[in-house]
Short mmCIF file of C-alpha atoms and ligand atoms in Angstrom, two decimals:
data_model
loop_
_atom_site.label_atom_id
_atom_site.label_comp_id
_atom_site.label_asym_id
_atom_site.label_seq_id
_atom_site.Cartn_x
_atom_site.Cartn_y
_atom_site.Cartn_z
CA MET A 1 64.84 128.57 153.74
CA ASN A 2 66.77 127.32 156.66
CA ASN A 3 66.25 125.82 160.11
CA TYR A 4 69.74 125.82 161.51
CA LEU A 5 70.54 129.49 161.70
CA GLU A 6 71.80 131.09 164.85
CA LYS A 7 70.39 134.50 165.66
CA PRO A 8 73.09 137.19 165.88
CA PRO A 9 72.90 139.37 169.01
CA HIS A 10 71.66 142.60 167.32
CA VAL A 11 68.71 140.77 165.79
CA ARG A 12 65.28 140.95 167.45
CA ASP A 13 63.30 137.87 168.47
CA ASP A 14 61.31 137.98 165.23
CA TRP A 15 64.64 138.24 163.38
CA THR A 16 63.99 141.81 162.23
CA ILE A 17 66.65 144.53 162.40
CA ASP A 18 66.71 148.22 161.58
CA GLN A 19 67.22 148.74 157.88
CA GLY A 20 69.86 151.34 158.71
CA TRP A 21 68.95 153.35 155.62
CA SER A 22 71.19 156.28 156.53
CA ASN A 23 74.18 153.93 156.57
CA TYR A 24 74.05 153.09 152.86
CA THR A 25 76.93 154.64 150.92
CA ALA A 26 76.54 156.56 147.67
CA GLU A 27 78.10 153.58 145.92
CA GLU A 28 75.47 151.25 147.41
CA HIS A 29 72.61 153.51 146.29
CA GLY A 30 74.33 153.65 142.90
CA THR A 31 74.33 149.86 142.69
CA TRP A 32 70.53 149.90 143.05
CA ASP A 33 70.29 152.52 140.28
CA ILE A 34 72.49 150.52 137.90
CA LEU A 35 70.51 147.33 138.45
CA TYR A 36 67.22 149.20 138.14
CA ALA A 37 68.23 150.82 134.84
CA ARG A 38 69.45 147.52 133.39
CA LEU A 39 66.23 145.75 134.22
CA LEU A 40 64.04 148.51 132.87
CA GLU A 41 65.69 147.86 129.52
CA VAL A 42 64.48 144.27 129.42
CA LEU A 43 61.27 144.15 131.45
CA PRO A 44 58.77 146.09 129.31
CA ASN A 45 56.87 143.45 127.28
CA ARG A 46 58.46 140.71 129.38
CA ALA A 47 57.32 141.37 132.95
CA ALA A 48 53.66 140.89 133.87
CA PRO A 49 51.58 144.09 133.71
CA GLU A 50 50.82 143.72 137.44
CA PHE A 51 54.54 143.75 138.23
CA LEU A 52 55.19 146.87 136.14
CA GLU A 53 52.17 148.58 137.68
CA GLY A 54 53.51 147.77 141.16
CA LEU A 55 56.94 149.22 140.32
CA LYS A 56 55.24 152.39 139.22
CA ALA A 57 52.77 152.58 142.11
CA LEU A 58 55.64 152.44 144.62
CA ASP A 59 57.95 154.52 142.45
CA LEU A 60 60.84 152.15 143.10
CA GLY A 61 62.94 153.93 140.49
CA ARG A 62 62.94 157.27 142.28
CA GLY A 63 66.66 156.77 142.92
CA GLY A 64 68.65 154.72 145.40
CA ILE A 65 67.72 151.93 147.78
CA PRO A 66 64.17 152.49 149.06
CA GLU A 67 63.58 153.33 152.68
CA PHE A 68 61.51 150.43 154.01
CA GLU A 69 59.38 152.48 156.41
CA LYS A 70 58.31 154.97 153.73
CA MET A 71 57.76 152.27 151.13
CA SER A 72 55.74 150.22 153.64
CA ASP A 73 53.50 153.17 154.43
CA GLU A 74 52.65 153.38 150.74
CA LEU A 75 52.27 149.62 150.28
CA GLU A 76 50.14 149.25 153.39
CA VAL A 77 47.54 151.62 151.96
CA LEU A 78 47.28 149.43 148.86
CA THR A 79 47.18 145.88 150.27
CA GLY A 80 48.03 145.96 153.97
CA TRP A 81 51.55 144.57 153.45
CA ARG A 82 54.73 145.99 155.02
CA VAL A 83 58.39 145.23 154.37
CA VAL A 84 60.64 144.48 157.36
CA ALA A 85 64.43 144.28 157.35
CA VAL A 86 66.21 141.03 158.20
CA PRO A 87 69.92 140.19 158.12
CA GLY A 88 69.52 137.65 155.28
CA LEU A 89 68.02 134.20 155.46
CA VAL A 90 65.84 133.57 158.49
CA PRO A 91 64.52 130.29 159.96
CA ASP A 92 61.53 128.84 158.09
CA GLU A 93 59.11 129.31 160.95
CA VAL A 94 60.05 132.98 161.29
CA PHE A 95 59.73 133.51 157.54
CA PHE A 96 56.26 131.92 157.44
CA GLU A 97 55.13 133.84 160.51
CA HIS A 98 56.01 137.14 158.82
CA LEU A 99 54.22 136.24 155.59
CA ALA A 100 51.16 135.01 157.48
CA ASN A 101 50.95 138.49 159.01
CA ARG A 102 51.49 140.36 155.74
CA ARG A 103 55.08 141.33 156.47
CA PHE A 104 57.66 140.65 153.80
CA PRO A 105 61.16 140.05 155.22
CA ALA A 106 63.82 141.68 153.05
CA GLY A 107 67.60 141.57 153.40
CA ASN A 108 69.02 145.04 154.07
CA PHE A 109 72.41 144.59 152.40
CA ILE A 110 73.14 145.11 148.71
CA ARG A 111 75.43 143.09 146.45
CA LYS A 112 78.92 144.30 145.60
CA ARG A 113 79.77 145.82 142.23
CA ASP A 114 81.47 142.63 141.06
CA GLN A 115 78.27 140.65 141.75
CA LEU A 116 75.90 142.69 139.61
CA ASP A 117 74.81 139.72 137.51
CA TYR A 118 74.67 136.92 140.03
CA ILE A 119 74.57 136.45 143.78
CA GLN A 120 73.64 133.31 145.63
CA GLU A 121 71.92 134.87 148.64
CA PRO A 122 69.03 137.31 148.16
CA ASP A 123 69.97 140.97 148.75
CA VAL A 124 67.81 144.08 149.04
CA PHE A 125 67.62 144.44 145.28
CA HIS A 126 66.22 140.97 144.76
CA ASP A 127 63.95 141.16 147.78
CA VAL A 128 62.52 144.61 147.13
CA PHE A 129 62.68 145.09 143.36
CA GLY A 130 61.81 141.43 142.75
CA HIS A 131 59.12 140.77 145.35
CA VAL A 132 57.51 143.98 146.51
CA PRO A 133 55.82 145.14 143.26
CA MET A 134 53.64 142.00 143.12
CA LEU A 135 52.54 142.65 146.72
CA THR A 136 50.58 145.63 145.38
CA ASN A 137 48.30 143.19 143.55
CA PRO A 138 45.39 142.26 145.84
CA VAL A 139 45.08 138.61 144.76
CA PHE A 140 48.80 137.97 144.80
CA ALA A 141 49.02 139.71 148.18
CA ASP A 142 46.41 137.28 149.54
CA TYR A 143 48.25 134.34 148.02
CA MET A 144 51.45 135.31 149.84
CA GLU A 145 49.65 135.50 153.17
CA ALA A 146 47.97 132.14 152.53
CA TYR A 147 51.36 130.68 151.66
CA GLY A 148 52.75 131.83 155.01
CA LYS A 149 49.86 130.24 156.87
CA GLY A 150 50.28 127.07 154.81
CA GLY A 151 53.96 127.11 155.66
CA LEU A 152 53.27 127.16 159.39
CA ARG A 153 50.94 124.19 158.90
CA SER A 154 53.49 122.32 156.75
CA LEU A 155 55.98 122.35 159.59
CA GLU A 156 53.76 119.78 161.32
CA HIS A 157 53.96 117.49 158.30
CA ALA A 158 57.72 117.58 157.70
CA SER A 159 56.86 118.46 154.11
CA LEU A 160 58.73 121.66 153.75
CA LYS A 161 60.51 120.60 150.59
CA ASN A 162 57.30 120.11 148.66
CA LEU A 163 55.86 123.39 149.89
CA ALA A 164 59.14 125.15 149.13
CA SER A 165 58.93 124.00 145.52
CA LEU A 166 55.53 125.72 145.27
CA TYR A 167 57.17 128.97 146.36
CA TRP A 168 60.04 128.41 144.00
CA TYR A 169 58.01 127.70 140.86
CA THR A 170 55.47 130.46 141.51
CA VAL A 171 56.69 133.33 143.71
CA GLU A 172 60.29 133.08 142.48
CA PHE A 173 60.10 131.65 138.96
CA GLY A 174 56.49 131.89 137.84
CA LEU A 175 55.27 132.82 134.36
CA ILE A 176 51.74 133.91 133.49
CA ARG A 177 49.77 133.71 130.23
CA THR A 178 48.39 136.98 128.89
CA ASP A 179 46.70 137.96 125.61
CA GLU A 180 50.05 139.39 124.52
CA GLY A 181 51.94 136.17 125.27
CA LEU A 182 53.82 134.78 128.27
CA ARG A 183 54.91 137.26 130.91
CA ILE A 184 57.09 137.00 134.04
CA TYR A 185 55.80 137.52 137.58
CA GLY A 186 58.45 135.52 139.52
CA ALA A 187 60.83 137.62 141.63
CA GLY A 188 63.88 135.49 140.84
CA ILE A 189 63.37 136.12 137.14
CA VAL A 190 62.41 139.81 137.13
CA SER A 191 65.45 140.67 139.22
CA SER A 192 67.79 139.07 136.64
CA THR A 193 68.34 140.54 133.16
CA SER A 194 69.67 137.27 131.79
CA GLU A 195 66.96 134.99 133.18
CA SER A 196 64.27 137.45 132.08
CA LYS A 197 65.30 136.78 128.48
CA PHE A 198 66.10 133.09 129.00
CA SER A 199 62.82 132.20 130.70
CA LEU A 200 60.73 133.58 127.84
CA GLU A 201 62.89 133.27 124.73
CA ASP A 202 65.43 130.46 125.09
CA ALA A 203 64.67 127.07 123.52
CA SER A 204 66.19 125.18 126.49
CA PRO A 205 63.61 125.19 129.28
CA ASN A 206 60.24 123.45 129.40
CA ARG A 207 57.27 125.73 129.87
CA ILE A 208 54.27 123.84 131.16
CA GLY A 209 50.83 124.69 132.48
CA PHE A 210 50.45 125.03 136.25
CA ASP A 211 49.40 121.81 137.97
CA LEU A 212 49.69 121.94 141.75
CA GLU A 213 50.51 118.33 142.51
CA ARG A 214 52.84 117.92 139.53
CA LEU A 215 54.69 121.05 140.56
CA MET A 216 55.10 120.04 144.20
CA ARG A 217 56.66 116.73 143.11
CA THR A 218 59.33 118.53 141.07
CA ASP A 219 62.84 119.29 142.28
CA TYR A 220 64.39 122.62 141.22
CA ARG A 221 67.71 124.32 140.50
CA ILE A 222 68.95 126.81 143.06
CA ASP A 223 72.22 127.72 141.35
CA ASP A 224 71.27 128.23 137.72
CA PHE A 225 68.43 129.06 135.31
CA GLN A 226 65.41 126.80 135.76
CA GLN A 227 64.95 123.82 133.46
CA THR A 228 61.17 124.07 133.73
CA TYR A 229 58.88 127.06 134.22
CA PHE A 230 55.26 126.63 135.30
CA VAL A 231 52.73 128.93 133.68
CA ILE A 232 49.57 130.13 135.42
CA ASP A 233 46.52 131.55 133.64
CA SER A 234 45.75 134.07 136.38
CA TYR A 235 46.62 134.91 139.98
CA ASP A 236 43.11 133.82 140.79
CA GLN A 237 43.83 130.35 139.43
CA LEU A 238 46.94 130.15 141.61
CA PHE A 239 45.10 131.40 144.67
CA ARG A 240 42.11 129.07 144.25
CA ALA A 241 44.19 125.99 143.38
CA THR A 242 46.30 126.37 146.50
CA VAL A 243 43.84 127.75 149.04
CA ASP A 244 41.00 125.35 148.14
CA THR A 245 43.23 122.28 148.36
CA ASP A 246 44.03 120.56 151.63
CA PHE A 247 47.73 119.84 151.33
CA ALA A 248 47.80 117.20 154.10
CA PRO A 249 46.97 114.25 151.80
CA LEU A 250 49.46 115.55 149.22
CA TYR A 251 52.17 115.82 151.85
CA ALA A 252 51.38 112.26 152.99
CA LYS A 253 51.68 110.96 149.43
CA MET A 254 54.89 112.85 148.60
CA ASN A 255 56.45 112.18 151.97
CA GLY A 256 58.83 115.13 151.80
CA LYS A 257 60.41 113.86 148.58
CA PHE A 258 60.59 114.84 144.94
CA ASP A 259 60.05 112.05 142.46
CA LEU A 260 60.48 114.35 139.44
CA LYS A 261 63.72 115.96 138.32
CA PRO A 262 63.80 119.59 137.14
CA ALA A 263 63.74 118.72 133.42
CA ASP A 264 61.34 115.73 133.47
CA SER A 265 58.37 115.67 131.11
CA LEU A 266 55.20 113.82 132.03
CA GLU A 267 52.43 112.27 129.98
CA GLY A 268 49.77 114.57 131.43
CA ASP A 269 51.75 117.83 131.13
CA GLU A 270 50.14 120.72 129.35
CA VAL A 271 53.18 121.54 127.25
CA ILE A 272 53.49 125.16 126.18
CA SER A 273 57.00 124.60 124.91
CA LYS A 274 59.07 121.46 125.17
CA GLY A 275 62.60 122.45 126.06
CA THR A 276 65.72 121.21 124.29
CA GLN A 277 67.62 121.48 127.63
CA ALA A 278 70.63 122.50 125.52
CA TYR A 279 71.68 125.15 128.06
CA ALA A 280 71.69 122.79 131.04
CA ASN A 281 73.19 119.94 129.02
CA HIS A 282 76.13 122.13 128.08
CA GLY A 283 76.91 122.88 131.70
CA GLY A 284 74.74 125.96 132.22
CA ARG A 285 76.35 128.80 134.13
CA PHE A 286 79.46 126.70 134.60
CA ALA A 287 79.98 125.89 130.90
CA ALA A 288 83.52 126.44 129.68
N1 LIG B 301 45.84 124.91 151.34
C1 LIG B 301 47.16 124.74 151.89
C2 LIG B 301 47.11 123.66 153.02
O1 LIG B 301 46.18 122.97 153.19
C3 LIG B 301 47.72 126.04 152.43
C4 LIG B 301 48.31 126.89 151.36
C5 LIG B 301 47.59 127.92 150.76
C6 LIG B 301 49.62 126.68 150.95
C7 LIG B 301 48.15 128.69 149.77
C8 LIG B 301 50.17 127.47 149.98
C9 LIG B 301 49.46 128.48 149.37
O2 LIG B 301 48.08 123.52 153.73
FE1 FE B 302 63.15 135.74 146.61
#
């Protein structure tokens, strides 16, 4: 999220652009197919059933980068959401405004072949493969709209950081408990083969039960695997806990700051697994 972006001239006032689907090269469509195939090897029995159902409902593996207009027509029938193309990151207010109106802004460019495993800025693969399947789930779809509305409100409280951590630890890096064990619903995880395995199977990270206030006090990693994952019991729990809580008093208390570091453990945590933090302590992605 960012406030200091300057709008390029070809970008509309709401920061949308044409996806330019006919401009993608065969190599770019092929990049989508490679990433898709790699993830389908790891996601069964790791991704949440709702995510896998969404992938199937929208047939995102039909080959190549999806055409946003067609995909949106199908998604809109299911939950009223559409996907709009943007050049990359957009200002916070614009981002929230889109979500509040059930439009998901997705970057239209795709990563290069030498960035298959890691890119810093979200591309069309992360945005569409990662985020759009969950938008087919009615409760999650409502949560995303509520988040957008909450975001617009948070701008009056200068508490964006705390609200951003809610997005981070749920929409991007959330895990959910199922009868078959923990499953992934966060877009940042499901769009990464390595973090899909790490988040569920590695001994390093903490996995702790969702607690709204605790979560919003916690800083997060933007350049490496998370040191803590928060686990929800259901999308309903997430929706109710956030929509039924007035964030204004929380914002006042937290004052736009994090008092907890990504790996901190707290007395009151519902610990699902206590991480060794070995991965992060050995330098993480940057380890020799
Ligand atoms: N209830 C939050 C508020 O009072 C709004 C919100 C809902 C934020 C859902 C995030 C997710 O601001
Ligand atoms: Fe994302």
